[in-house]
XYZ file of N, CA and C in Angstrom:
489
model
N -24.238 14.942 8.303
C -23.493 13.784 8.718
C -24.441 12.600 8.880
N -24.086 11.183 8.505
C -24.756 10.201 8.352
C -23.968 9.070 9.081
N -24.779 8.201 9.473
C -24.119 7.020 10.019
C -24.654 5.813 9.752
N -23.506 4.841 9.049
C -23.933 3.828 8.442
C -22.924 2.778 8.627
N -23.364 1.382 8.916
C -22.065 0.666 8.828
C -21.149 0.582 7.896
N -20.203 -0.121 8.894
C -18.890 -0.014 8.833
C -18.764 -1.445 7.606
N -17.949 -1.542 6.823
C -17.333 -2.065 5.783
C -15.919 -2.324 5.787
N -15.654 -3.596 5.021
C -13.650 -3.995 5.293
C -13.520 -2.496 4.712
N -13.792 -1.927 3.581
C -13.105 -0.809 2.592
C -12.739 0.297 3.264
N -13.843 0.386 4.521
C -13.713 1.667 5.719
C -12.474 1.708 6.273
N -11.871 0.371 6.898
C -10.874 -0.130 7.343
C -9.521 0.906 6.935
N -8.825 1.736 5.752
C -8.000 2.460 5.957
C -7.864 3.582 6.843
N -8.969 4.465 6.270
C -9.665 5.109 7.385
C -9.819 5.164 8.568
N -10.700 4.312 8.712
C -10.871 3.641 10.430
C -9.550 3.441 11.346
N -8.885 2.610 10.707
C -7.787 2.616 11.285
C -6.555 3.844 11.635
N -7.025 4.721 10.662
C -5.891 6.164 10.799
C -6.589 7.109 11.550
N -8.089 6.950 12.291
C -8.595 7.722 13.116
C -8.405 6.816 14.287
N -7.884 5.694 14.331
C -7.354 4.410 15.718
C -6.354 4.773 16.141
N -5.319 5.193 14.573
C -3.670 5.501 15.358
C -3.968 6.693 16.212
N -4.726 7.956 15.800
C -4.961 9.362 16.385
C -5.193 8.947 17.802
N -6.115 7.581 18.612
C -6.795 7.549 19.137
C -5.183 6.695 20.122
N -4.505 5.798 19.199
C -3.324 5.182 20.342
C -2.210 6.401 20.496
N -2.068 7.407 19.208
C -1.189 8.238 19.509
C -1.237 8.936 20.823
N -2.630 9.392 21.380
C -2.917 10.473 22.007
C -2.524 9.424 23.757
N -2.449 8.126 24.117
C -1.669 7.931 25.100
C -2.598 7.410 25.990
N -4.166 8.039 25.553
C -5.143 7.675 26.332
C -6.393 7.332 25.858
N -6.438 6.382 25.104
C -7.563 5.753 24.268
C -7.653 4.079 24.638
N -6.671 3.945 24.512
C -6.063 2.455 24.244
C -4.792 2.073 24.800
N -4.743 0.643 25.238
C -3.677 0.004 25.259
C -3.047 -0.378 24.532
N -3.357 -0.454 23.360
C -2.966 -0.841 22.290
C -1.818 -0.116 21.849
N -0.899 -0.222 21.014
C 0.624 0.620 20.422
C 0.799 0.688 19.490
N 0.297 -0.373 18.645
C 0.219 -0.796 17.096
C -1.484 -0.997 16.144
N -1.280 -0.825 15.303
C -2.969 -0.654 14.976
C -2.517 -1.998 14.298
N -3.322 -3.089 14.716
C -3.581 -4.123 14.034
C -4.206 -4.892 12.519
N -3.499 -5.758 12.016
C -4.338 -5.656 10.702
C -6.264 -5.358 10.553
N -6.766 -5.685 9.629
C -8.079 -5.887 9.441
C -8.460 -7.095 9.964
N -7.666 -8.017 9.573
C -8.138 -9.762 9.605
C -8.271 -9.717 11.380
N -6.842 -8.992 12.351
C -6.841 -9.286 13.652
C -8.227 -8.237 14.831
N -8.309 -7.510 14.052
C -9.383 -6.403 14.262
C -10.834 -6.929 14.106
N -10.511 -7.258 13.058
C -12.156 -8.067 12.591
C -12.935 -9.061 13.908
N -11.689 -10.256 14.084
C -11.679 -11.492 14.983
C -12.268 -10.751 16.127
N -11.671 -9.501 16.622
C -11.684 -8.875 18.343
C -13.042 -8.637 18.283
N -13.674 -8.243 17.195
C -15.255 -7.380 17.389
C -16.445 -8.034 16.812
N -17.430 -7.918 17.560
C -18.309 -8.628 16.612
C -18.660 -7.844 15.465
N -19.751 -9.045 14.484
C -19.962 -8.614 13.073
C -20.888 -7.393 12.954
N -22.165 -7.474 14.078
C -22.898 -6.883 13.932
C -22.422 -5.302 14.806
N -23.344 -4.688 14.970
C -22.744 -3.010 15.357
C -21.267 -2.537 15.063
N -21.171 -2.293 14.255
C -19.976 -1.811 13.695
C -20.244 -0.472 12.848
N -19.902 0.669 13.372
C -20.599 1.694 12.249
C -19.276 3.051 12.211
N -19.755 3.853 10.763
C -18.753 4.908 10.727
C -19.899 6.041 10.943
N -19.318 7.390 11.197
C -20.029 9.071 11.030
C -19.327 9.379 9.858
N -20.425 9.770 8.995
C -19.433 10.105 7.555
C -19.882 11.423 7.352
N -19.380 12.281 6.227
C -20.207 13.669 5.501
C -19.635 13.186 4.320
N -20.501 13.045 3.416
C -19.756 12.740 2.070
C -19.462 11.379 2.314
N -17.877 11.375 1.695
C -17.218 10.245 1.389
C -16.324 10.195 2.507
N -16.250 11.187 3.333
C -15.395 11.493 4.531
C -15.491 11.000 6.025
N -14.849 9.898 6.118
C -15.472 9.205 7.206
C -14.954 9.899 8.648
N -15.335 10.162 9.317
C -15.324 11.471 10.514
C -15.101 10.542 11.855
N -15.537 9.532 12.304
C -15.339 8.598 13.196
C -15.944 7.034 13.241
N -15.373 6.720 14.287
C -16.273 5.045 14.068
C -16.673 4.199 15.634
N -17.349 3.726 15.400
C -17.607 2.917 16.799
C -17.868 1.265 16.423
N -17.343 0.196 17.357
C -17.761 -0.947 17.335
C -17.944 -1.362 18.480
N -18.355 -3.165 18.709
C -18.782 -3.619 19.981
C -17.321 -4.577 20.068
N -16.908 -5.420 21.243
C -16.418 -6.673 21.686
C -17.338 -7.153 22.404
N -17.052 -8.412 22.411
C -17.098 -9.531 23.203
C -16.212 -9.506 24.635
N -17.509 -9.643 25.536
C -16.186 -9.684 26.699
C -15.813 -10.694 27.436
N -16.117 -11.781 26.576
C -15.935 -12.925 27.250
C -16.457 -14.408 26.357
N -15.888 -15.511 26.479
C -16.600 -16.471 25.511
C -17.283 -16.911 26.243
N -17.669 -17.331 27.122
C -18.621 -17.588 28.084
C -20.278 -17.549 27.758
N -20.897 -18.249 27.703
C -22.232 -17.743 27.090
C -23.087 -16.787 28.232
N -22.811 -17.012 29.044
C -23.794 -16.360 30.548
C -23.478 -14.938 29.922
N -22.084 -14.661 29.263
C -21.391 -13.211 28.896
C -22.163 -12.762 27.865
N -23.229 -13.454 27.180
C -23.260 -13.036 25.500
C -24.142 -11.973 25.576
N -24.327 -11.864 26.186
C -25.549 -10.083 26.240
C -24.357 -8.932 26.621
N -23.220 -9.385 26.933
C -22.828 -7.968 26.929
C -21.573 -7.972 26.219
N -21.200 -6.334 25.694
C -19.924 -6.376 25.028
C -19.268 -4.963 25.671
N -18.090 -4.821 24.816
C -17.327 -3.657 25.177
C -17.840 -2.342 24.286
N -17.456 -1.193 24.829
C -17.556 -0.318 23.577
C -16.295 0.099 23.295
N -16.472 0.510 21.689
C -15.219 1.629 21.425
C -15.754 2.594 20.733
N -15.651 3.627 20.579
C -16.029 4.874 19.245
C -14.404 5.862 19.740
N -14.088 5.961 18.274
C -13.180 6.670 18.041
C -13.294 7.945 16.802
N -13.156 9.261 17.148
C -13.540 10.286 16.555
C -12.231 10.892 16.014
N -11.802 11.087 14.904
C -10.677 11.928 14.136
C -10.454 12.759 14.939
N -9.762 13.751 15.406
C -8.669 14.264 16.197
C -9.399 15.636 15.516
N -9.499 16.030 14.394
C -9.604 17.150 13.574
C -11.615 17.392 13.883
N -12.236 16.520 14.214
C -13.246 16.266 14.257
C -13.883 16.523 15.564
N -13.522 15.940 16.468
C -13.994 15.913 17.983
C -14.304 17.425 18.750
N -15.371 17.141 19.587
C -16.298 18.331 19.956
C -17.502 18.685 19.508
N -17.810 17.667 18.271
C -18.853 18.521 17.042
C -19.985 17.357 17.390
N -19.914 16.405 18.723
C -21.306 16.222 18.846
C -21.546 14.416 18.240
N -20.205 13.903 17.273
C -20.485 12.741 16.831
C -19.968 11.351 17.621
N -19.426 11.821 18.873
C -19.406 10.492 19.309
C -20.741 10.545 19.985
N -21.015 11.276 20.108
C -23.401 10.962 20.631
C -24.291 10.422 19.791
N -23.813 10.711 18.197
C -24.156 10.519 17.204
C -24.210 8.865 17.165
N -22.678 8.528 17.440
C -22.657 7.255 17.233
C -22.604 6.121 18.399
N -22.473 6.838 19.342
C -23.313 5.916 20.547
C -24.589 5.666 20.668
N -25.598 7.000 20.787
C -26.887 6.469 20.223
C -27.254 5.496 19.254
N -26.808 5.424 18.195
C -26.809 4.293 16.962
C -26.389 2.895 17.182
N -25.363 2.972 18.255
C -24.421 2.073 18.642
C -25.460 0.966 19.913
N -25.880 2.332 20.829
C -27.005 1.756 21.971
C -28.410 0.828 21.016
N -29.047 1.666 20.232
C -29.852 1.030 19.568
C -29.691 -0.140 19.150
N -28.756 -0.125 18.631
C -27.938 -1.239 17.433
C -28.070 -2.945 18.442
N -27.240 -2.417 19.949
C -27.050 -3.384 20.557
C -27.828 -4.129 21.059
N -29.500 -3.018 21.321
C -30.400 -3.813 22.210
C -31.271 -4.570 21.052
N -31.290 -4.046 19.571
C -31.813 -4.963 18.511
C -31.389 -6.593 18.384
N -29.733 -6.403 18.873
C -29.068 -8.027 18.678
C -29.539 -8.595 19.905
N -30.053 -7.539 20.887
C -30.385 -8.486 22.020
C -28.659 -8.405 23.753
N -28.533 -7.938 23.673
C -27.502 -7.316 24.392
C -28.108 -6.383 25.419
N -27.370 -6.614 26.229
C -28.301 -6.061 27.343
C -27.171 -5.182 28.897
N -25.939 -4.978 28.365
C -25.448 -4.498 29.079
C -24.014 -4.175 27.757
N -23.978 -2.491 28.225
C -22.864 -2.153 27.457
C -21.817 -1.574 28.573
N -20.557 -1.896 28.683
C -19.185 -1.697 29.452
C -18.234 -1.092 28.633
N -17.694 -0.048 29.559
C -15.892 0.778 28.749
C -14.700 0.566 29.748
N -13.761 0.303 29.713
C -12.731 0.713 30.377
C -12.042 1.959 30.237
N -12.229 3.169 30.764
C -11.626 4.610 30.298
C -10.284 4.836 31.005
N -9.409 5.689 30.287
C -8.500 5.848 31.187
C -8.729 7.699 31.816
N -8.284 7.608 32.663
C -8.669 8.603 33.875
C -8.693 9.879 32.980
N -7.440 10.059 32.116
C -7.152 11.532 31.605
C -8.099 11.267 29.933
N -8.984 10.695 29.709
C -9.691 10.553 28.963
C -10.903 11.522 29.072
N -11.172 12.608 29.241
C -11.982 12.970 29.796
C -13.631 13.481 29.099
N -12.911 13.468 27.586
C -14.109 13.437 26.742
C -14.690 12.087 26.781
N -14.579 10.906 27.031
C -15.028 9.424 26.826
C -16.088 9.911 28.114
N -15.341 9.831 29.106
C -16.019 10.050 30.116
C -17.199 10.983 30.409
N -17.136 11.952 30.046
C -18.621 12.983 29.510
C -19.340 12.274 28.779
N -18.662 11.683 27.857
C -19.634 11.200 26.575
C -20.336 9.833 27.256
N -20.002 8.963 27.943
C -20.393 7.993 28.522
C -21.268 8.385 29.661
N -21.366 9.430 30.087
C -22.069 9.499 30.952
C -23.354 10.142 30.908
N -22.933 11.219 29.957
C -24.164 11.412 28.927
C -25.058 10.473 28.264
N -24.606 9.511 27.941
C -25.339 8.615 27.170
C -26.126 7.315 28.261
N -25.995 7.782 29.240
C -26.013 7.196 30.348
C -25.548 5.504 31.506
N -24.296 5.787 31.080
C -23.335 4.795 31.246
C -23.500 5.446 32.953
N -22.994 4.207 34.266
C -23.004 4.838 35.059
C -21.325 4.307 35.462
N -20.894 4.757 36.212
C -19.462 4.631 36.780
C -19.645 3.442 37.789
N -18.764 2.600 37.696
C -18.472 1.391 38.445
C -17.671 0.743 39.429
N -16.562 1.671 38.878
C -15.225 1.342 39.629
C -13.797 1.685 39.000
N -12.767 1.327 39.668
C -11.559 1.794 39.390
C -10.734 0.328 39.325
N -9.860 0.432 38.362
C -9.420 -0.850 38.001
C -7.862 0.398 38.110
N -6.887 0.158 39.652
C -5.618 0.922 39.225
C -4.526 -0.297 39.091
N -4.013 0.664 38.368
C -2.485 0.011 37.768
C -3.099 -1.196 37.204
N -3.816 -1.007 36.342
C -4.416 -2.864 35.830
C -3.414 -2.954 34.545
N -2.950 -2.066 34.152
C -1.991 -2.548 32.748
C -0.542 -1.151 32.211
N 0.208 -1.753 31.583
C 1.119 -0.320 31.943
C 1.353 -0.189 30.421
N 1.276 1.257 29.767
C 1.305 1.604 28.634
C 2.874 2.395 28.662
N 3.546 2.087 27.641
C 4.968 2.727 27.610
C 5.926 2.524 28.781
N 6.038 1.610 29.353
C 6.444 1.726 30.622
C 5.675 2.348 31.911
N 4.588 2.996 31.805
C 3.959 3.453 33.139
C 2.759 3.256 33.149
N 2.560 2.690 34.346
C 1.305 1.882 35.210
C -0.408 3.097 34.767
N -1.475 2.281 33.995
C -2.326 3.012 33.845
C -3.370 2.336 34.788
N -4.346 3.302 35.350
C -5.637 3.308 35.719
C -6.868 2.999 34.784
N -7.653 2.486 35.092
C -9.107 2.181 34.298
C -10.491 2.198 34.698
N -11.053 3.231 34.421
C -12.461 3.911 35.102
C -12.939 3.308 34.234
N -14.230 2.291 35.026
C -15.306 0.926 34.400
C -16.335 1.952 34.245
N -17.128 1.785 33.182
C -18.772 2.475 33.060
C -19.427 1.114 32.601
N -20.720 1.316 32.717
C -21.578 0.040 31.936
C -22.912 1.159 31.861
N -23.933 0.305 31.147
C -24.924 0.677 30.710
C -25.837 -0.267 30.388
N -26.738 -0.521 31.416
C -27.228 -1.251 31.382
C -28.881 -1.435 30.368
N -29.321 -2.014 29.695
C -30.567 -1.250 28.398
C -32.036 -1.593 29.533
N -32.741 -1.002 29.515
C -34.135 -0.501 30.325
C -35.157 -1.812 29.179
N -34.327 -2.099 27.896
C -35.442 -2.801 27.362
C -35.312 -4.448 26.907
N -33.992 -4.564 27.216
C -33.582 -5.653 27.016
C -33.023 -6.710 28.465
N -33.661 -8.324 28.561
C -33.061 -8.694 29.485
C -33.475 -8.169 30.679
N -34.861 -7.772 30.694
C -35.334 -7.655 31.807
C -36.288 -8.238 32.561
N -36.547 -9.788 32.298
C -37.320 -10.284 32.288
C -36.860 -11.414 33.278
């Protein structure tokens, strides 16, 4: 398995391991997988990457912006989303590591998730990678009609922005 950025062409793909990720109830707020063009706008250009074998793209991770604010520009959001058929086998580490690297190269200096509670692989995986827990954001937004919770992690980089 290899990891390499992400490309518009990835984009079918990518996006049908997104629906797996809004289907499951606890990934996202999101309900609808958005075009490319509206997807594109949300994330920045740089860190954007897939886990492939072959031609088989296995999962993906990108950054946001969490704010236009410039004081904000060192930090973004994360996402990595792993195929449904896929998960357990070790590649969302794969691509957080790549993802961590990636960020402190642009100069970024604090990485943040919003998880939802019954998420519980994000949450291993974030904490593993050494995200630390922050806080509880309840009832901050309601998916399907019912009120969700949001467990904050950040991660702050040891090499960037420490000055």
């Amino acid at each position: 398995m290899k990891i390499r950025k992400m490309v518009e062409a990835d984009w079918p793909k990518v996006s049908e391991i997104y629906a797996d990720g809004i289907a499951s109830g606890y990934a996202t707020f999101e309900t609808t997988i958005p075009s490319y063009l509206d997807w594109d706008k949300a994330h920045l250009q740089q860190c954007r990457l897939v886990v492939h074998e072959k031609k088989y793209i296995l999962g993906w991770a990108a950054l946001s912006p969490v704010s236009s604010r410039c004081v904000y520009g060192g930090v973004a959001e994360v996402s990595v989303y792993i195929g449904k058929e896929n998960r357990g086998l070790g590649l969302g580490s794969l691509l957080m590591k790549a993802l961590i690297q990636q960020s402190e190269e642009i100069g970024l200096w604090t990485l943040q998730s919003g998880i939802f509670p019954e998420n519980e692989g994000s949450i291993k995986l974030h904490e593993k990678m050494g995200f630390r827990y922050i806080g509880k954001r309840e009832k901050v937004g309601k998916l399907h009609g019912q009120w969700k919770d949001n467990l904050l992690f950040e991660r702050r980089s040891k090499t960037v922005g420490m000055d």
